[in-house]
Short mmCIF file of C-alpha atoms in Angstrom, two decimals:
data_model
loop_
_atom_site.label_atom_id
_atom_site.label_comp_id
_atom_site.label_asym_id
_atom_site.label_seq_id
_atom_site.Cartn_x
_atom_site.Cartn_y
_atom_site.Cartn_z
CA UNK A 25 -27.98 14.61 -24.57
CA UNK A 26 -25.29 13.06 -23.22
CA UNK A 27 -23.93 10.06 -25.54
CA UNK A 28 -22.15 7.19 -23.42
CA UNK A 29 -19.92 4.34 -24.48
CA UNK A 30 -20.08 1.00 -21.83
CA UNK A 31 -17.16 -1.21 -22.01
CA UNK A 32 -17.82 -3.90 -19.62
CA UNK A 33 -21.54 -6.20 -20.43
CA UNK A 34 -21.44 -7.65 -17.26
CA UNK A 35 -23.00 -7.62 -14.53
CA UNK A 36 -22.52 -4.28 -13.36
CA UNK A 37 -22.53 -2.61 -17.24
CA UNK A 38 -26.07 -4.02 -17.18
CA UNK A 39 -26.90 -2.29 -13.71
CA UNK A 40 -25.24 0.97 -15.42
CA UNK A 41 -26.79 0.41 -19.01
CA UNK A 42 -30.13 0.18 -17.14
CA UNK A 43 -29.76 3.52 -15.32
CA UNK A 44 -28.56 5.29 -18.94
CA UNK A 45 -31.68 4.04 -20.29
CA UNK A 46 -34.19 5.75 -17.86
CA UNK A 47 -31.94 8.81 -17.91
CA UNK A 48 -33.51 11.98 -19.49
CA UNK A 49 -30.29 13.35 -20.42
CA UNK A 50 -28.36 10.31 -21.34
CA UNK A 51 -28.31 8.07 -24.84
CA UNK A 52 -26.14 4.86 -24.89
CA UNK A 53 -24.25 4.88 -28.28
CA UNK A 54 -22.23 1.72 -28.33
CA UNK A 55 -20.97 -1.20 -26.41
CA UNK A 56 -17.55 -2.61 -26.22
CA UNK A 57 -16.73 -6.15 -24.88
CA UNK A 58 -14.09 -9.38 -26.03
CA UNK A 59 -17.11 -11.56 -25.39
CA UNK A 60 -19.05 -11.38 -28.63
CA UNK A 61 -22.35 -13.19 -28.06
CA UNK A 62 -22.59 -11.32 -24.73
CA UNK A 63 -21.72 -7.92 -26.16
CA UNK A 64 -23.91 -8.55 -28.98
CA UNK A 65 -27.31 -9.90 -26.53
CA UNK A 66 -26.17 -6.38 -24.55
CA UNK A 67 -26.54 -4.13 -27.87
CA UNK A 68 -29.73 -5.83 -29.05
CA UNK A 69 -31.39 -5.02 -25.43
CA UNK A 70 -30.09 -1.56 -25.34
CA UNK A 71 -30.49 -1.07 -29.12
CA UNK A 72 -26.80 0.27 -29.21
CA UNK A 73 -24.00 -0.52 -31.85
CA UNK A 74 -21.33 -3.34 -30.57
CA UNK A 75 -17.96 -3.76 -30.79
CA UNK A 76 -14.84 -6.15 -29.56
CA UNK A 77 -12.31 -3.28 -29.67
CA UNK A 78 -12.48 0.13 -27.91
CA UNK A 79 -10.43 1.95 -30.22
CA UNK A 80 -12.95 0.99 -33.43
CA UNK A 81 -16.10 1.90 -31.02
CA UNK A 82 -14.36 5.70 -30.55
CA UNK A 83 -13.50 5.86 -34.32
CA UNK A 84 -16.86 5.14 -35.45
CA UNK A 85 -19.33 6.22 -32.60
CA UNK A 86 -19.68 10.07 -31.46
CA UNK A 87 -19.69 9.45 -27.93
CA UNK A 88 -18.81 11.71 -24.85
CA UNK A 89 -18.37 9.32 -21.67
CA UNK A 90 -16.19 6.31 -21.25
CA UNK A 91 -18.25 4.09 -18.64
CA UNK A 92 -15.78 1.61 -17.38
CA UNK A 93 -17.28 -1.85 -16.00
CA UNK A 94 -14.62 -4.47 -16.79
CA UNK A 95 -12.35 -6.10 -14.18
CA UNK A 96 -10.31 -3.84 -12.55
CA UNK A 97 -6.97 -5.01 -14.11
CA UNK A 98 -8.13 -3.51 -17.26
CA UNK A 99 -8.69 -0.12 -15.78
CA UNK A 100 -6.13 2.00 -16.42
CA UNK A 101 -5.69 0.83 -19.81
CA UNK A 102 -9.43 2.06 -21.09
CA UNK A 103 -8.69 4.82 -19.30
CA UNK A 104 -5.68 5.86 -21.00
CA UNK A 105 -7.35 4.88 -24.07
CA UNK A 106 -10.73 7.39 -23.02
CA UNK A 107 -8.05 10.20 -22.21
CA UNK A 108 -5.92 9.86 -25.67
CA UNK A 109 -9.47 10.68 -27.52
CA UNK A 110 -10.64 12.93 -25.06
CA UNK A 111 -14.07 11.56 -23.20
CA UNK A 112 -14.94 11.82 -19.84
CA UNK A 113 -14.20 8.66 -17.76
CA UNK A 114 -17.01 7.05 -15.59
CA UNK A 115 -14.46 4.24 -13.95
CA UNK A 116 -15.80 1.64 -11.48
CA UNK A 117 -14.04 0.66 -8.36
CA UNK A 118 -11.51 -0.16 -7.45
CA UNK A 119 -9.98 2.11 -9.65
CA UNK A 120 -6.69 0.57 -9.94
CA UNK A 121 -4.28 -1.24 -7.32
CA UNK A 122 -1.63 1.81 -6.92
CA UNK A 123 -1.41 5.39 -6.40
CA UNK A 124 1.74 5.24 -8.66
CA UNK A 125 -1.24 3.93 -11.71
CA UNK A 126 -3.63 6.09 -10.37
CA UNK A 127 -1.77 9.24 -10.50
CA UNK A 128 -0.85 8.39 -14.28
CA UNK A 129 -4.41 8.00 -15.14
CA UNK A 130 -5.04 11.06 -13.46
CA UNK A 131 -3.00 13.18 -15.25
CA UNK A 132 -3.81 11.87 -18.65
CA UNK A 133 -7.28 12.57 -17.85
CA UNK A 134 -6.28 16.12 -16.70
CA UNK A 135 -4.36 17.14 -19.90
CA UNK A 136 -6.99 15.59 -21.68
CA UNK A 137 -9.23 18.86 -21.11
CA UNK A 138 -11.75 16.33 -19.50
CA UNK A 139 -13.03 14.85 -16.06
CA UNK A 140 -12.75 11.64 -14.39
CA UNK A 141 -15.38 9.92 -11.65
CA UNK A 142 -14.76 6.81 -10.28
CA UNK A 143 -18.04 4.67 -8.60
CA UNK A 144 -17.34 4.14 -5.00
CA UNK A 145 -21.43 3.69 -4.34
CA UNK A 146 -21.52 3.21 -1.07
CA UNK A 147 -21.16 7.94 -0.25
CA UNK A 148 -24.78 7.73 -2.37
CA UNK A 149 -26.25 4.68 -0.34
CA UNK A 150 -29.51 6.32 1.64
CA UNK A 151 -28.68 5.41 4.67
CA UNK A 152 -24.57 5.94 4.64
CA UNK A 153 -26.07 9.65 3.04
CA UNK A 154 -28.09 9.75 6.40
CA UNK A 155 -25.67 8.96 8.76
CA UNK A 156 -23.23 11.97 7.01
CA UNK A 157 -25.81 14.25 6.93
CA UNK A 158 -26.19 13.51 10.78
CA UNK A 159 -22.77 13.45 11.88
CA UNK A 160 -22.26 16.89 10.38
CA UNK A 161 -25.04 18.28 11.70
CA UNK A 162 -23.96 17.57 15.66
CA UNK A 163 -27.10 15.03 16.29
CA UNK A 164 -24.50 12.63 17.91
CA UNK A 165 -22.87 14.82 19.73
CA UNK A 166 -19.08 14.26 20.21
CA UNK A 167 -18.42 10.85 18.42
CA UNK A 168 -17.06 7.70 20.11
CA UNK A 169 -16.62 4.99 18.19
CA UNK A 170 -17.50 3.74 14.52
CA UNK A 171 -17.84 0.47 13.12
CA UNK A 172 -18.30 -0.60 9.47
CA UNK A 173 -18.34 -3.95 8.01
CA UNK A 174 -18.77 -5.54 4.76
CA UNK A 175 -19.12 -9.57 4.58
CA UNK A 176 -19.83 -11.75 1.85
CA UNK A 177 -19.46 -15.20 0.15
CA UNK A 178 -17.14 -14.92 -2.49
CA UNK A 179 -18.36 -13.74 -5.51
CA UNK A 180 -18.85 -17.06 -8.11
CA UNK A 181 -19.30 -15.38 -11.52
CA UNK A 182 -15.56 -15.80 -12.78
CA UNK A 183 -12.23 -16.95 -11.41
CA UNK A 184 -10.57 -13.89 -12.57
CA UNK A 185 -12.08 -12.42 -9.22
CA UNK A 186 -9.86 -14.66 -6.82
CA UNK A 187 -6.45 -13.58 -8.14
CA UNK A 188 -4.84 -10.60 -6.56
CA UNK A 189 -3.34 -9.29 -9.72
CA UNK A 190 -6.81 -9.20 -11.10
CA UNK A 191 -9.10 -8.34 -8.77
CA UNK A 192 -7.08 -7.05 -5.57
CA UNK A 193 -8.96 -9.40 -3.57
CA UNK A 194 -10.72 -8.21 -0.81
CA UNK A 195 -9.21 -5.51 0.22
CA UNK A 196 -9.27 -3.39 -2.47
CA UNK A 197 -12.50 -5.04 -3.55
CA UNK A 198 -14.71 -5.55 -0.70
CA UNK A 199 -12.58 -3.24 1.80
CA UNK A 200 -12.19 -0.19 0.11
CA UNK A 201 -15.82 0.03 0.27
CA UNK A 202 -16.13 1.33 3.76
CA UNK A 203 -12.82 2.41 4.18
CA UNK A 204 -14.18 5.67 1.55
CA UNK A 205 -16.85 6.17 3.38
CA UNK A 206 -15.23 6.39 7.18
CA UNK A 207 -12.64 8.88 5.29
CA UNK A 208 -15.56 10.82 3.51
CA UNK A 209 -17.22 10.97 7.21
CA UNK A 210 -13.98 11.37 9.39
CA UNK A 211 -11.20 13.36 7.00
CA UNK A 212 -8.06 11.99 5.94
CA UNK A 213 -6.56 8.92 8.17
CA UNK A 214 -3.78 9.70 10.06
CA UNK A 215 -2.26 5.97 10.92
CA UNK A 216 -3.82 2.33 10.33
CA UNK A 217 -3.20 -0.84 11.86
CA UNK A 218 -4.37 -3.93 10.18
CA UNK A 219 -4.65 -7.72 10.43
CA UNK A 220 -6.13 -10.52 8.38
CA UNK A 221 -5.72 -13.27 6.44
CA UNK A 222 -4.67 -14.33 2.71
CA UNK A 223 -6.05 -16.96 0.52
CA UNK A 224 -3.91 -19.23 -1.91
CA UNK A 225 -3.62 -16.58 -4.66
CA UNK A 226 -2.50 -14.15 -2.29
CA UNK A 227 -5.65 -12.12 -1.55
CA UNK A 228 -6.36 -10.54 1.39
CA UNK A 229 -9.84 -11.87 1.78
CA UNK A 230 -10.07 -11.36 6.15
CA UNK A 231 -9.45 -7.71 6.88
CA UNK A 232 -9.86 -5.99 10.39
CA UNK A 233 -8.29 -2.50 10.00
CA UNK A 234 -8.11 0.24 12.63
CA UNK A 235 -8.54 3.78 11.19
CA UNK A 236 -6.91 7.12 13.65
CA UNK A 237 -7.88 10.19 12.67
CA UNK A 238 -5.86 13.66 13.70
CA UNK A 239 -9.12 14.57 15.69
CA UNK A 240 -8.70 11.74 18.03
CA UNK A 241 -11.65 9.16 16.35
CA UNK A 242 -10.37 5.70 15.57
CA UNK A 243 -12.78 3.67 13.43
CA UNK A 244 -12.57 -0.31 12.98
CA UNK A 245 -13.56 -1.54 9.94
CA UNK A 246 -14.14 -5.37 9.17
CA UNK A 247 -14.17 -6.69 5.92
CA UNK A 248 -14.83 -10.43 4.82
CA UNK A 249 -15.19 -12.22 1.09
CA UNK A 250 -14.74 -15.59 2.40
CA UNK A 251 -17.79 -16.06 4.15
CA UNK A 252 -19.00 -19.51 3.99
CA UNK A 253 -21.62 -20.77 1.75
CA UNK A 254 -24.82 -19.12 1.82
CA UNK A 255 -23.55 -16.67 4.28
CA UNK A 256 -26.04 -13.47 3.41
CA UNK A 257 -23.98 -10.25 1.87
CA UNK A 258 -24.04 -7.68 5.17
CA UNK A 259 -23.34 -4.01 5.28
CA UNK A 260 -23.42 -2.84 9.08
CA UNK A 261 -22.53 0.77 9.91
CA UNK A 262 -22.76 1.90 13.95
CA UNK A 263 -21.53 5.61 15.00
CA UNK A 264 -21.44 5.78 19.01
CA UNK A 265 -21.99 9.35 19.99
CA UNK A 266 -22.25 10.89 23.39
CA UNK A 267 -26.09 11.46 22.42
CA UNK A 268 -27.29 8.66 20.41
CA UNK A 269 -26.38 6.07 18.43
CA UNK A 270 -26.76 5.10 15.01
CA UNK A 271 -27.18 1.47 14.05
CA UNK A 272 -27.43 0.44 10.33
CA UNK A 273 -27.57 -3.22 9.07
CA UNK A 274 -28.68 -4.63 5.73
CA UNK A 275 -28.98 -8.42 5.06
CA UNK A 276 -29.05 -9.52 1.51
CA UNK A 277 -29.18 -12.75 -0.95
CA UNK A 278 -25.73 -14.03 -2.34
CA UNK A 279 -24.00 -11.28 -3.23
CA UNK A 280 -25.92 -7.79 -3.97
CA UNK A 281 -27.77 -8.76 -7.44
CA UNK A 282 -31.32 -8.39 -5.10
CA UNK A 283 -30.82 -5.53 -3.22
CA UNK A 284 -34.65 -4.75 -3.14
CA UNK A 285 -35.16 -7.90 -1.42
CA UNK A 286 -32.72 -6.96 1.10
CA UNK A 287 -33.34 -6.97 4.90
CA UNK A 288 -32.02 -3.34 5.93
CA UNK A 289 -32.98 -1.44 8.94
CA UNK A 290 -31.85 1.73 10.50
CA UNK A 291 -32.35 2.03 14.18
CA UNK A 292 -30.91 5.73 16.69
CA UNK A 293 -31.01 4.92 20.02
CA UNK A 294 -30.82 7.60 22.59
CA UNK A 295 -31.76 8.38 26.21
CA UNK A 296 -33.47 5.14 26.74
CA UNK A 297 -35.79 5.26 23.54
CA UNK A 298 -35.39 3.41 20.23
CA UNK A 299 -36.36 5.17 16.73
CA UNK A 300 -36.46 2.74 13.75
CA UNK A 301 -35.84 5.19 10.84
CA UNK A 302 -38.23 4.83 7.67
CA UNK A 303 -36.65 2.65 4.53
CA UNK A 304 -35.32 4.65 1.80
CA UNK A 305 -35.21 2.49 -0.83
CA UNK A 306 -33.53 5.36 -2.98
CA UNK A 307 -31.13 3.53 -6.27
CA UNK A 308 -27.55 4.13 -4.86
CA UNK A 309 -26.06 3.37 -8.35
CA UNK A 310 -28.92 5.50 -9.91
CA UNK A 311 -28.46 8.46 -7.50
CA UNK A 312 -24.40 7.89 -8.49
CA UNK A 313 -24.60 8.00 -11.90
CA UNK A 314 -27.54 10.70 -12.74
CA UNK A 315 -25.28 12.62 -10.20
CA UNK A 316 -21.82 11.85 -12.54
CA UNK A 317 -24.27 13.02 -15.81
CA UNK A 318 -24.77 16.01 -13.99
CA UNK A 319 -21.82 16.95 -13.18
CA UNK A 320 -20.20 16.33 -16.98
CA UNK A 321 -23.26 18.53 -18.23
CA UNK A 322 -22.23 21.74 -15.85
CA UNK A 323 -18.57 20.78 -16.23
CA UNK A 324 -17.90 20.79 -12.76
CA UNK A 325 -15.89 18.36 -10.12
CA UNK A 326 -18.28 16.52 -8.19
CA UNK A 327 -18.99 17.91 -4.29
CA UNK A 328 -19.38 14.20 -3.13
CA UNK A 329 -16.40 12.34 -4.56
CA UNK A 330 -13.49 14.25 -6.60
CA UNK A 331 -10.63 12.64 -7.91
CA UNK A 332 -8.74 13.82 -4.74
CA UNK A 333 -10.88 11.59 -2.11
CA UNK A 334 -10.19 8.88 -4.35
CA UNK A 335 -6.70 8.93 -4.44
CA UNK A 336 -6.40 9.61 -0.62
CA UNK A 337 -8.70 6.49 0.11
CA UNK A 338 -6.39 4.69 -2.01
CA UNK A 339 -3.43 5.57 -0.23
CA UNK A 340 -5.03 4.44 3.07
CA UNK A 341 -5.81 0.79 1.48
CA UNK A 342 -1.35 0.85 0.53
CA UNK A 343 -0.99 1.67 4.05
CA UNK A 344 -3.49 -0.61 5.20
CA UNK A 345 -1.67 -3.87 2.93
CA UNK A 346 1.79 -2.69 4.22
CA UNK A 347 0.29 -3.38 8.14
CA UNK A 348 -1.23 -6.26 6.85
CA UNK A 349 1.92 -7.46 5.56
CA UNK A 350 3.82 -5.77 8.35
CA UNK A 351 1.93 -6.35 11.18
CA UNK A 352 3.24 -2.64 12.65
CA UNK A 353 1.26 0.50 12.42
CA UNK A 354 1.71 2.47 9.29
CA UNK A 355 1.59 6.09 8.77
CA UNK A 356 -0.55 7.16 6.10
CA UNK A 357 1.53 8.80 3.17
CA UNK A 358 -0.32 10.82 0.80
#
């Protein structure tokens, strides 16, 4: 049995905390958050022990996973923390805002003797999984185009989320999102070129980035969290192949705390016929997470997302700010 510390009883520790529960191989020992009546409602629902301060939860409570769900400012420090009394690390994304952070929090991890995995959901979503599996299979044929986009209202459940230094803003937010996934489909980018727009706290909330990859694909990728009021949250993925295309588009309430109410439909097109693909409504933060457990209970690097692919996507989304901040095409240093 795997015993797992949360720190984080927000919104997406509960979505996490939820998952642990069902788990067969997974026991949530303890709960860490500043907020004591929250951390305290969390424990008494997941009948776990509470406490304000990581350090006292890791002195007092066996544990061997560090699932990090706070804002993403507080990242690397938990993670440090994790690393200096040697769990596993379970980090949400973004991971942190810099490769220079990242690569610190890598390495303590590293000489820690134990393994990191970082949540970027959207390589387990069913039908991002189907368009992979088709793309490497050669059902499209050679590949034209690709479009991704991510658009939402921004998110209302704390201010912290519309400073940069807190949150990254969109970009590293919202962005990132699909910019993992193009680079989990296509490789490593070669250049970007991006444009956009900033809020007042200096966020890059309007992002339109252009992705070249060293095989000749470019892929555009639009990302919005400034959508106006009551603007559904939309995920849209299109590959144009010489053979078919794939169209993906999910419609959801504010935000993605409904997903099962979601409008999402998957439609190939090719030689003059339309195929509307069945709904896989398939847990993409379930599939994530029992996958993570597995991987810590084999001790082995995950085949979908290793520490690696993380830090490459994040070096994309520097080179992506420097264009947007630029306005010139950047070459992507890794």
């Amino acid at each position: 049995m795997i015993k797992v510390a949360i720190i984080g009883a927000g919104f997406m520790g509960r979505t996490h905390a939820q998952i642990y529960k069902k788990a067969e191989n997974a026991q949530i020992i303890g709960l860490c958050d500043k907020n004591r009546e929250l951390g305290e409602k969390f424990a008494e629902e997941f009948q776990c022990a509470y406490f304000e301060e990581i350090e006292d939860l890791l002195k007092q409570c066996e544990t061997d996973v560090i699932d990090i769900c706070v804002p993403t400012f507080l990242h690397e420090e938990y993670v440090m923390i994790a690393a200096k009394y040697k769990k596993h690390v379970f980090c949400e994304k973004p991971v942190t805002f810099s490769v220079k952070k990242l690569d610190g929090m890598m390495q303590a991890v590293r000489q820690s003797g134990k393994r990191m995995f970082v949540g970027q959901v959207v390589r387990f979503w069913p039908e991002y999984v189907e368009a992979k599996k088709r793309y490497d299979s050669g059902d499209f044929g050679d590949l034209k185009a690709v479009y991704a986009a991510r658009l939402s209202e921004h998110p209302a459940w704390s201010e912290w989320y519309r400073r940069v230094e807190n949150s990254g803003g969109g970009l590293f937010d919202l962005h990132l999102h699909d910019v993992d996934y193009i680079c989990y489909l296509l490789g490593k980018a070669e250049y970007v070129y991006a444009a956009g727009q900033k809020n007042t706290y200096g966020c890059w909330n309007h992002v339109m980035s252009i992705l070249s990859f060293p095989n000749g694909i470019s892929a555009t990728i639009e990302g919005i969290i400034e959508m106006v009021k009551g603007y559904p949250f939309t995920m849209q993925l299109r590959l144009v192949g010489e053979k078919k295309v794939y169209d993906y588009i999910m419609k959801a309430g504010a935000n993605l705390e409904d997903v099962a109410s979601a409008k999402r439909e998957t439609k190939i097109y090719e030689d003059g016929a339309v195929i509307v693909l069945p709904l896989d409504e398939t847990d993409a933060y379930q599939t994530e997470l029992l996958h993570f457990l597995d991987c810590v209970e084999k001790d082995r690097e995950s085949e979908v997302i290793c520490m690696e692919d993380v830090r490459n996507v994040l070096c994309t989304i520097e080179a992506i700010q420097t264009s947007l901040e630029t306005g010139e095409k950047i070459k992507v240093s890794y």
